Amino acid sequence: MGIAITPSILNADLADLAAEVARVPSADAIHLDVMDNRFVPNLTFGLPVVESLRRHSSMPQDVHLMIDEADRWAPAYAEAGCESVTFHVEASLAPIRLARELRKLGAKAAMGLRPATPIEPYADMLGELDKVLIMTVEPGFGGQAFLDLCLPKIRRTRELAKNTGTSIAIQVDGGISEETIERCVDAGADVFVAGSAVYKADDPDAMVRDLRALAQAKAA
Ligand code: DX5
Ligand code: ZN
């Protein structure tokens, strides 16, 4: 897959989503944070908004479900045409079944982990996944400080992923900026969510290109 930058619109103008997405044409996909005020202490938007956005933007959608009962809600996002659907393993009763269902519906299957959730219990199911999303802040809000304590988990996930013989992307989410992205590349991440770093920049699209250039240089 290579290096990819997926800006999060969490801290953008949610009443003008299509225009906000249009500000980052260099993005590889747009990262959409769905929150239910149960899995995380914050509430954003759900499937109707994601579907509406599809009618106004051809940018691939990378949906991040920070919701309880992931098994029940995630497949509809794949049916709606999202390119990648991330469910949190802490919110799924049957992650293998769910990953298979997402793939069958044509989406990339991605599993998210909170900062304190270890990867090791899921080592044997990595082959069922296209991507692992490693939270590098506690999920729920944009603009938080990057947690360096997540770096060893990124490294261990990359090692375990190598053993599967398939290509698995590792996405990091939370506090990614020009200051932190290289550490994540070094640890083995290749897909980067950036919310405030992109949307607080004077030129959001230039920031997307800067972040990609930094990551590519470090990966080379
Ligand atoms: C937080 C979300 C993130 C958030 C990242 O729980 O999952 O996608 O938007 O925002 P920044 O990049 O500002 O940390
Ligand atoms: Zn996210």
PDB file of C-alpha atoms and ligand atoms in Angstrom:
ATOM      1  CA  MET A   1       0.000   0.000   0.000  1.00  0.00           C
ATOM      2  CA  GLY A   2       2.799   2.406   0.843  1.00  0.00           C
ATOM      3  CA  ILE A   3       2.575   5.603   2.851  1.00  0.00           C
ATOM      4  CA  ALA A   4      -0.931   7.111   3.038  1.00  0.00           C
ATOM      5  CA  ILE A   5      -2.254  10.255   4.715  1.00  0.00           C
ATOM      6  CA  THR A   6      -5.875  10.172   5.858  1.00  0.00           C
ATOM      7  CA  PRO A   7      -6.964  13.534   7.362  1.00  0.00           C
ATOM      8  CA  SER A   8      -9.637  13.426  10.063  1.00  0.00           C
ATOM      9  CA  ILE A   9     -12.475  15.934   9.755  1.00  0.00           C
ATOM     10  CA  LEU A  10     -13.303  15.637  13.472  1.00  0.00           C
ATOM     11  CA  ASN A  11     -12.120  19.182  14.160  1.00  0.00           C
ATOM     12  CA  ALA A  12     -13.196  20.617  10.803  1.00  0.00           C
ATOM     13  CA  ASP A  13     -16.505  22.431  10.114  1.00  0.00           C
ATOM     14  CA  LEU A  14     -18.966  19.540  10.389  1.00  0.00           C
ATOM     15  CA  ALA A  15     -21.774  21.653   8.903  1.00  0.00           C
ATOM     16  CA  ASP A  16     -19.809  22.020   5.683  1.00  0.00           C
ATOM     17  CA  LEU A  17     -18.232  18.610   5.335  1.00  0.00           C
ATOM     18  CA  ALA A  18     -17.999  18.389   1.557  1.00  0.00           C
ATOM     19  CA  ALA A  19     -16.159  21.722   1.405  1.00  0.00           C
ATOM     20  CA  GLU A  20     -13.828  20.628   4.187  1.00  0.00           C
ATOM     21  CA  VAL A  21     -12.972  17.434   2.297  1.00  0.00           C
ATOM     22  CA  ALA A  22     -12.371  19.482  -0.850  1.00  0.00           C
ATOM     23  CA  ARG A  23      -9.672  21.427   1.027  1.00  0.00           C
ATOM     24  CA  VAL A  24      -7.425  18.321   1.102  1.00  0.00           C
ATOM     25  CA  PRO A  25      -7.388  16.989  -2.486  1.00  0.00           C
ATOM     26  CA  SER A  26      -3.957  15.396  -1.901  1.00  0.00           C
ATOM     27  CA  ALA A  27      -5.330  13.100   0.810  1.00  0.00           C
ATOM     28  CA  ASP A  28      -5.399   9.343   0.138  1.00  0.00           C
ATOM     29  CA  ALA A  29      -8.780   9.029   1.908  1.00  0.00           C
ATOM     30  CA  ILE A  30     -10.836  11.046   4.356  1.00  0.00           C
ATOM     31  CA  HIS A  31     -10.962   9.693   7.919  1.00  0.00           C
ATOM     32  CA  LEU A  32     -14.467   9.839   9.402  1.00  0.00           C
ATOM     33  CA  ASP A  33     -14.751   9.449  13.193  1.00  0.00           C
ATOM     34  CA  VAL A  34     -18.103   7.951  14.211  1.00  0.00           C
ATOM     35  CA  MET A  35     -18.718   8.208  17.990  1.00  0.00           C
ATOM     36  CA  ASP A  36     -21.731   7.079  19.993  1.00  0.00           C
ATOM     37  CA  ASN A  37     -21.166   8.623  23.448  1.00  0.00           C
ATOM     38  CA  ARG A  38     -20.878   5.082  24.845  1.00  0.00           C
ATOM     39  CA  PHE A  39     -17.631   3.616  23.556  1.00  0.00           C
ATOM     40  CA  VAL A  40     -16.159   7.103  23.903  1.00  0.00           C
ATOM     41  CA  PRO A  41     -17.433  10.143  25.842  1.00  0.00           C
ATOM     42  CA  ASN A  42     -18.273  12.103  22.687  1.00  0.00           C
ATOM     43  CA  LEU A  43     -20.929  12.065  19.982  1.00  0.00           C
ATOM     44  CA  THR A  44     -20.369  12.897  16.326  1.00  0.00           C
ATOM     45  CA  PHE A  45     -22.328  11.506  13.364  1.00  0.00           C
ATOM     46  CA  GLY A  46     -23.395   8.195  11.877  1.00  0.00           C
ATOM     47  CA  LEU A  47     -24.293   6.428   8.651  1.00  0.00           C
ATOM     48  CA  PRO A  48     -26.700   9.043   7.191  1.00  0.00           C
ATOM     49  CA  VAL A  49     -23.972  11.695   7.271  1.00  0.00           C
ATOM     50  CA  VAL A  50     -21.393   9.323   5.773  1.00  0.00           C
ATOM     51  CA  GLU A  51     -23.839   8.381   3.001  1.00  0.00           C
ATOM     52  CA  SER A  52     -24.681  12.024   2.317  1.00  0.00           C
ATOM     53  CA  LEU A  53     -21.012  12.922   2.098  1.00  0.00           C
ATOM     54  CA  ARG A  54     -20.554  10.236  -0.573  1.00  0.00           C
ATOM     55  CA  ARG A  55     -23.002  12.102  -2.767  1.00  0.00           C
ATOM     56  CA  HIS A  56     -20.904  15.274  -2.513  1.00  0.00           C
ATOM     57  CA  SER A  57     -17.367  13.922  -2.621  1.00  0.00           C
ATOM     58  CA  SER A  58     -15.597  11.155  -4.504  1.00  0.00           C
ATOM     59  CA  MET A  59     -12.789  11.008  -1.905  1.00  0.00           C
ATOM     60  CA  PRO A  60     -12.446   7.416  -0.561  1.00  0.00           C
ATOM     61  CA  GLN A  61     -13.888   7.082   2.932  1.00  0.00           C
ATOM     62  CA  ASP A  62     -11.912   5.636   5.838  1.00  0.00           C
ATOM     63  CA  VAL A  63     -14.494   5.227   8.581  1.00  0.00           C
ATOM     64  CA  HIS A  64     -13.381   4.799  12.205  1.00  0.00           C
ATOM     65  CA  LEU A  65     -16.179   3.412  14.354  1.00  0.00           C
ATOM     66  CA  MET A  66     -15.729   4.360  17.994  1.00  0.00           C
ATOM     67  CA  ILE A  67     -19.021   2.730  18.907  1.00  0.00           C
ATOM     68  CA  ASP A  68     -20.319  -0.143  21.002  1.00  0.00           C
ATOM     69  CA  GLU A  69     -21.924  -3.159  19.310  1.00  0.00           C
ATOM     70  CA  ALA A  70     -19.570  -2.935  16.359  1.00  0.00           C
ATOM     71  CA  ASP A  71     -20.773  -6.304  14.987  1.00  0.00           C
ATOM     72  CA  ARG A  72     -24.241  -4.884  14.591  1.00  0.00           C
ATOM     73  CA  TRP A  73     -23.393  -1.506  12.999  1.00  0.00           C
ATOM     74  CA  ALA A  74     -20.154  -1.854  11.037  1.00  0.00           C
ATOM     75  CA  PRO A  75     -21.370  -3.856   7.985  1.00  0.00           C
ATOM     76  CA  ALA A  76     -23.734  -1.066   6.891  1.00  0.00           C
ATOM     77  CA  TYR A  77     -20.745   1.234   6.372  1.00  0.00           C
ATOM     78  CA  ALA A  78     -19.183  -1.344   4.050  1.00  0.00           C
ATOM     79  CA  GLU A  79     -22.485  -1.667   2.203  1.00  0.00           C
ATOM     80  CA  ALA A  80     -22.566   2.109   1.849  1.00  0.00           C
ATOM     81  CA  GLY A  81     -19.281   1.925  -0.051  1.00  0.00           C
ATOM     82  CA  CYS A  82     -16.713   3.025   2.521  1.00  0.00           C
ATOM     83  CA  GLU A  83     -13.291   1.939   1.323  1.00  0.00           C
ATOM     84  CA  SER A  84     -12.107   0.959   4.795  1.00  0.00           C
ATOM     85  CA  VAL A  85     -14.125   0.175   7.916  1.00  0.00           C
ATOM     86  CA  THR A  86     -12.382   0.165  11.312  1.00  0.00           C
ATOM     87  CA  PHE A  87     -14.161  -1.455  14.236  1.00  0.00           C
ATOM     88  CA  HIS A  88     -12.676  -1.462  17.727  1.00  0.00           C
ATOM     89  CA  VAL A  89     -11.826  -4.931  18.968  1.00  0.00           C
ATOM     90  CA  GLU A  90     -12.908  -3.886  22.481  1.00  0.00           C
ATOM     91  CA  ALA A  91     -16.419  -3.373  21.062  1.00  0.00           C
ATOM     92  CA  SER A  92     -16.688  -6.540  18.966  1.00  0.00           C
ATOM     93  CA  LEU A  93     -17.881  -9.928  20.222  1.00  0.00           C
ATOM     94  CA  ALA A  94     -16.864 -11.762  17.044  1.00  0.00           C
ATOM     95  CA  PRO A  95     -14.024  -9.865  15.361  1.00  0.00           C
ATOM     96  CA  ILE A  96     -13.133 -12.660  12.928  1.00  0.00           C
ATOM     97  CA  ARG A  97     -16.698 -12.996  11.705  1.00  0.00           C
ATOM     98  CA  LEU A  98     -16.984  -9.218  11.429  1.00  0.00           C
ATOM     99  CA  ALA A  99     -13.716  -8.844   9.489  1.00  0.00           C
ATOM    100  CA  ARG A 100     -14.862 -11.533   7.041  1.00  0.00           C
ATOM    101  CA  GLU A 101     -18.210  -9.851   6.614  1.00  0.00           C
ATOM    102  CA  LEU A 102     -16.618  -6.471   5.888  1.00  0.00           C
ATOM    103  CA  ARG A 103     -14.333  -7.985   3.271  1.00  0.00           C
ATOM    104  CA  LYS A 104     -17.210  -9.858   1.673  1.00  0.00           C
ATOM    105  CA  LEU A 105     -19.047  -6.564   1.356  1.00  0.00           C
ATOM    106  CA  GLY A 106     -16.066  -5.118  -0.495  1.00  0.00           C
ATOM    107  CA  ALA A 107     -14.452  -3.004   2.222  1.00  0.00           C
ATOM    108  CA  LYS A 108     -11.022  -3.214   3.759  1.00  0.00           C
ATOM    109  CA  ALA A 109     -11.388  -4.780   7.197  1.00  0.00           C
ATOM    110  CA  ALA A 110      -9.588  -2.856   9.927  1.00  0.00           C
ATOM    111  CA  MET A 111      -9.321  -3.494  13.649  1.00  0.00           C
ATOM    112  CA  GLY A 112      -8.757  -0.645  16.092  1.00  0.00           C
ATOM    113  CA  LEU A 113      -7.003  -0.873  19.462  1.00  0.00           C
ATOM    114  CA  ARG A 114      -7.161   1.603  22.335  1.00  0.00           C
ATOM    115  CA  PRO A 115      -3.738   2.594  23.710  1.00  0.00           C
ATOM    116  CA  ALA A 116      -3.951   0.089  26.593  1.00  0.00           C
ATOM    117  CA  THR A 117      -5.163  -2.850  24.459  1.00  0.00           C
ATOM    118  CA  PRO A 118      -2.341  -5.257  23.550  1.00  0.00           C
ATOM    119  CA  ILE A 119      -1.980  -6.703  20.039  1.00  0.00           C
ATOM    120  CA  GLU A 120      -0.745 -10.125  21.162  1.00  0.00           C
ATOM    121  CA  PRO A 121      -4.155 -11.748  21.862  1.00  0.00           C
ATOM    122  CA  TYR A 122      -5.087 -11.017  18.223  1.00  0.00           C
ATOM    123  CA  ALA A 123      -1.858 -12.254  16.611  1.00  0.00           C
ATOM    124  CA  ASP A 124      -3.491 -15.334  15.090  1.00  0.00           C
ATOM    125  CA  MET A 125      -6.267 -13.356  13.382  1.00  0.00           C
ATOM    126  CA  LEU A 126      -4.083 -10.723  11.692  1.00  0.00           C
ATOM    127  CA  GLY A 127      -4.415 -12.586   8.387  1.00  0.00           C
ATOM    128  CA  GLU A 128      -8.136 -11.744   8.457  1.00  0.00           C
ATOM    129  CA  LEU A 129      -7.370  -8.021   8.377  1.00  0.00           C
ATOM    130  CA  ASP A 130      -6.282  -5.454   5.825  1.00  0.00           C
ATOM    131  CA  LYS A 131      -5.287  -2.932   8.468  1.00  0.00           C
ATOM    132  CA  VAL A 132      -4.713  -2.462  12.189  1.00  0.00           C
ATOM    133  CA  LEU A 133      -5.463   0.996  13.617  1.00  0.00           C
ATOM    134  CA  ILE A 134      -3.381   1.756  16.682  1.00  0.00           C
ATOM    135  CA  MET A 135      -4.742   4.653  18.719  1.00  0.00           C
ATOM    136  CA  THR A 136      -1.921   6.913  19.848  1.00  0.00           C
ATOM    137  CA  VAL A 137      -4.234   8.920  22.157  1.00  0.00           C
ATOM    138  CA  GLU A 138      -7.241   7.790  24.176  1.00  0.00           C
ATOM    139  CA  PRO A 139     -10.051   7.845  21.584  1.00  0.00           C
ATOM    140  CA  GLY A 140     -12.757  10.480  21.712  1.00  0.00           C
ATOM    141  CA  PHE A 141     -11.254  13.849  20.935  1.00  0.00           C
ATOM    142  CA  GLY A 142      -8.925  15.560  18.505  1.00  0.00           C
ATOM    143  CA  GLY A 143      -6.033  17.756  19.536  1.00  0.00           C
ATOM    144  CA  GLN A 144      -4.577  15.506  22.260  1.00  0.00           C
ATOM    145  CA  ALA A 145      -0.871  14.882  22.818  1.00  0.00           C
ATOM    146  CA  PHE A 146       0.716  11.846  21.136  1.00  0.00           C
ATOM    147  CA  LEU A 147       1.396   8.926  23.500  1.00  0.00           C
ATOM    148  CA  ASP A 148       4.939   7.670  22.965  1.00  0.00           C
ATOM    149  CA  LEU A 149       4.113   4.576  25.013  1.00  0.00           C
ATOM    150  CA  CYS A 150       2.269   3.253  21.947  1.00  0.00           C
ATOM    151  CA  LEU A 151       5.432   3.010  19.833  1.00  0.00           C
ATOM    152  CA  PRO A 152       6.510  -0.457  21.074  1.00  0.00           C
ATOM    153  CA  LYS A 153       3.068  -1.822  20.183  1.00  0.00           C
ATOM    154  CA  ILE A 154       3.411  -0.455  16.637  1.00  0.00           C
ATOM    155  CA  ARG A 155       6.747  -2.247  16.392  1.00  0.00           C
ATOM    156  CA  ARG A 156       5.348  -5.521  17.741  1.00  0.00           C
ATOM    157  CA  THR A 157       2.365  -5.318  15.397  1.00  0.00           C
ATOM    158  CA  ARG A 158       4.680  -4.854  12.410  1.00  0.00           C
ATOM    159  CA  GLU A 159       6.681  -7.906  13.472  1.00  0.00           C
ATOM    160  CA  LEU A 160       3.551 -10.043  13.906  1.00  0.00           C
ATOM    161  CA  ALA A 161       2.167  -8.791  10.586  1.00  0.00           C
ATOM    162  CA  LYS A 162       5.327  -9.931   8.791  1.00  0.00           C
ATOM    163  CA  ASN A 163       4.688 -13.478   9.999  1.00  0.00           C
ATOM    164  CA  THR A 164       1.290 -13.602   8.300  1.00  0.00           C
ATOM    165  CA  GLY A 165       2.829 -13.354   4.841  1.00  0.00           C
ATOM    166  CA  THR A 166       0.093 -10.947   3.734  1.00  0.00           C
ATOM    167  CA  SER A 167       0.352  -7.194   3.517  1.00  0.00           C
ATOM    168  CA  ILE A 168      -1.257  -5.467   6.477  1.00  0.00           C
ATOM    169  CA  ALA A 169      -1.327  -1.701   6.844  1.00  0.00           C
ATOM    170  CA  ILE A 170      -0.686  -0.159  10.251  1.00  0.00           C
ATOM    171  CA  GLN A 171      -2.545   3.091  10.773  1.00  0.00           C
ATOM    172  CA  VAL A 172      -1.815   5.425  13.676  1.00  0.00           C
ATOM    173  CA  ASP A 173      -4.407   7.863  14.964  1.00  0.00           C
ATOM    174  CA  GLY A 174      -4.006  10.652  17.504  1.00  0.00           C
ATOM    175  CA  GLY A 175      -1.485  13.444  17.871  1.00  0.00           C
ATOM    176  CA  ILE A 176       0.128  12.825  14.467  1.00  0.00           C
ATOM    177  CA  SER A 177       2.008  15.899  13.275  1.00  0.00           C
ATOM    178  CA  GLU A 178       5.251  16.952  11.608  1.00  0.00           C
ATOM    179  CA  GLU A 179       6.805  16.422  15.024  1.00  0.00           C
ATOM    180  CA  THR A 180       5.618  12.838  15.665  1.00  0.00           C
ATOM    181  CA  ILE A 181       5.101  11.183  12.254  1.00  0.00           C
ATOM    182  CA  GLU A 182       8.706  10.037  11.774  1.00  0.00           C
ATOM    183  CA  ARG A 183       8.736   8.139  15.075  1.00  0.00           C
ATOM    184  CA  CYS A 184       5.692   6.215  13.880  1.00  0.00           C
ATOM    185  CA  VAL A 185       7.251   5.407  10.499  1.00  0.00           C
ATOM    186  CA  ASP A 186      10.340   4.202  12.290  1.00  0.00           C
ATOM    187  CA  ALA A 187       8.199   1.857  14.395  1.00  0.00           C
ATOM    188  CA  GLY A 188       6.479   0.423  11.302  1.00  0.00           C
ATOM    189  CA  ALA A 189       3.332   2.497  10.681  1.00  0.00           C
ATOM    190  CA  ASP A 190       2.406   3.375   7.099  1.00  0.00           C
ATOM    191  CA  VAL A 191      -1.033   5.030   7.262  1.00  0.00           C
ATOM    192  CA  PHE A 192      -1.419   8.270   9.192  1.00  0.00           C
ATOM    193  CA  VAL A 193      -4.519  10.005  10.509  1.00  0.00           C
ATOM    194  CA  ALA A 194      -3.977  13.700  11.161  1.00  0.00           C
ATOM    195  CA  GLY A 195      -6.821  15.885  12.368  1.00  0.00           C
ATOM    196  CA  SER A 196      -5.745  19.095  14.035  1.00  0.00           C
ATOM    197  CA  ALA A 197      -2.318  19.107  12.343  1.00  0.00           C
ATOM    198  CA  VAL A 198      -4.050  19.304   8.949  1.00  0.00           C
ATOM    199  CA  TYR A 199      -7.146  21.382   9.647  1.00  0.00           C
ATOM    200  CA  LYS A 200      -5.422  23.926  11.889  1.00  0.00           C
ATOM    201  CA  ALA A 201      -2.720  24.516   9.272  1.00  0.00           C
ATOM    202  CA  ASP A 202      -2.926  27.677   7.152  1.00  0.00           C
ATOM    203  CA  ASP A 203      -2.847  25.450   4.071  1.00  0.00           C
ATOM    204  CA  PRO A 204      -4.323  22.022   4.933  1.00  0.00           C
ATOM    205  CA  ASP A 205      -3.443  20.442   1.602  1.00  0.00           C
ATOM    206  CA  ALA A 206       0.177  21.593   1.863  1.00  0.00           C
ATOM    207  CA  MET A 207       0.297  19.969   5.323  1.00  0.00           C
ATOM    208  CA  VAL A 208      -0.961  16.671   3.856  1.00  0.00           C
ATOM    209  CA  ARG A 209       1.846  16.807   1.284  1.00  0.00           C
ATOM    210  CA  ASP A 210       4.422  17.769   3.948  1.00  0.00           C
ATOM    211  CA  LEU A 211       3.412  14.891   6.210  1.00  0.00           C
ATOM    212  CA  ARG A 212       3.590  12.445   3.296  1.00  0.00           C
ATOM    213  CA  ALA A 213       7.019  13.722   2.257  1.00  0.00           C
ATOM    214  CA  LEU A 214       8.348  13.388   5.823  1.00  0.00           C
ATOM    215  CA  ALA A 215       6.982   9.843   6.118  1.00  0.00           C
ATOM    216  CA  GLN A 216       8.262   8.769   2.710  1.00  0.00           C
ATOM    217  CA  ALA A 217      11.710  10.142   3.443  1.00  0.00           C
ATOM    218  CA  LYS A 218      11.841   8.304   6.758  1.00  0.00           C
ATOM    219  CA  ALA A 219      10.562   5.053   5.193  1.00  0.00           C
ATOM    220  CA  ALA A 220      13.121   5.175   2.368  1.00  0.00           C
TER     221      ALA A 220
HETATM  222  C1  DX5 B   1      -9.832  10.670  18.084  1.00  0.00           C
HETATM  223  C2  DX5 B   1     -10.036  10.349  16.629  1.00  0.00           C
HETATM  224  C3  DX5 B   1      -9.000  10.930  15.760  1.00  0.00           C
HETATM  225  C4  DX5 B   1      -8.854  12.434  15.851  1.00  0.00           C
HETATM  226  C5  DX5 B   1      -7.394  12.727  15.676  1.00  0.00           C
HETATM  227  O1  DX5 B   1     -10.411   9.726  18.895  1.00  0.00           O
HETATM  228  O2  DX5 B   1     -10.063   8.968  16.396  1.00  0.00           O
HETATM  229  O3  DX5 B   1      -9.163  10.528  14.406  1.00  0.00           O
HETATM  230  O4  DX5 B   1      -9.578  13.167  14.919  1.00  0.00           O
HETATM  231  O5  DX5 B   1      -7.182  14.076  15.888  1.00  0.00           O
HETATM  232  P1  DX5 B   1      -5.733  14.679  16.092  1.00  0.00           P
HETATM  233  O6  DX5 B   1      -4.948  14.395  14.849  1.00  0.00           O
HETATM  234  O7  DX5 B   1      -5.985  16.127  16.312  1.00  0.00           O
HETATM  235  O8  DX5 B   1      -5.135  14.013  17.300  1.00  0.00           O
HETATM  236 ZN    ZN B   2      -9.995   8.344  14.221  1.00  0.00          ZN
END
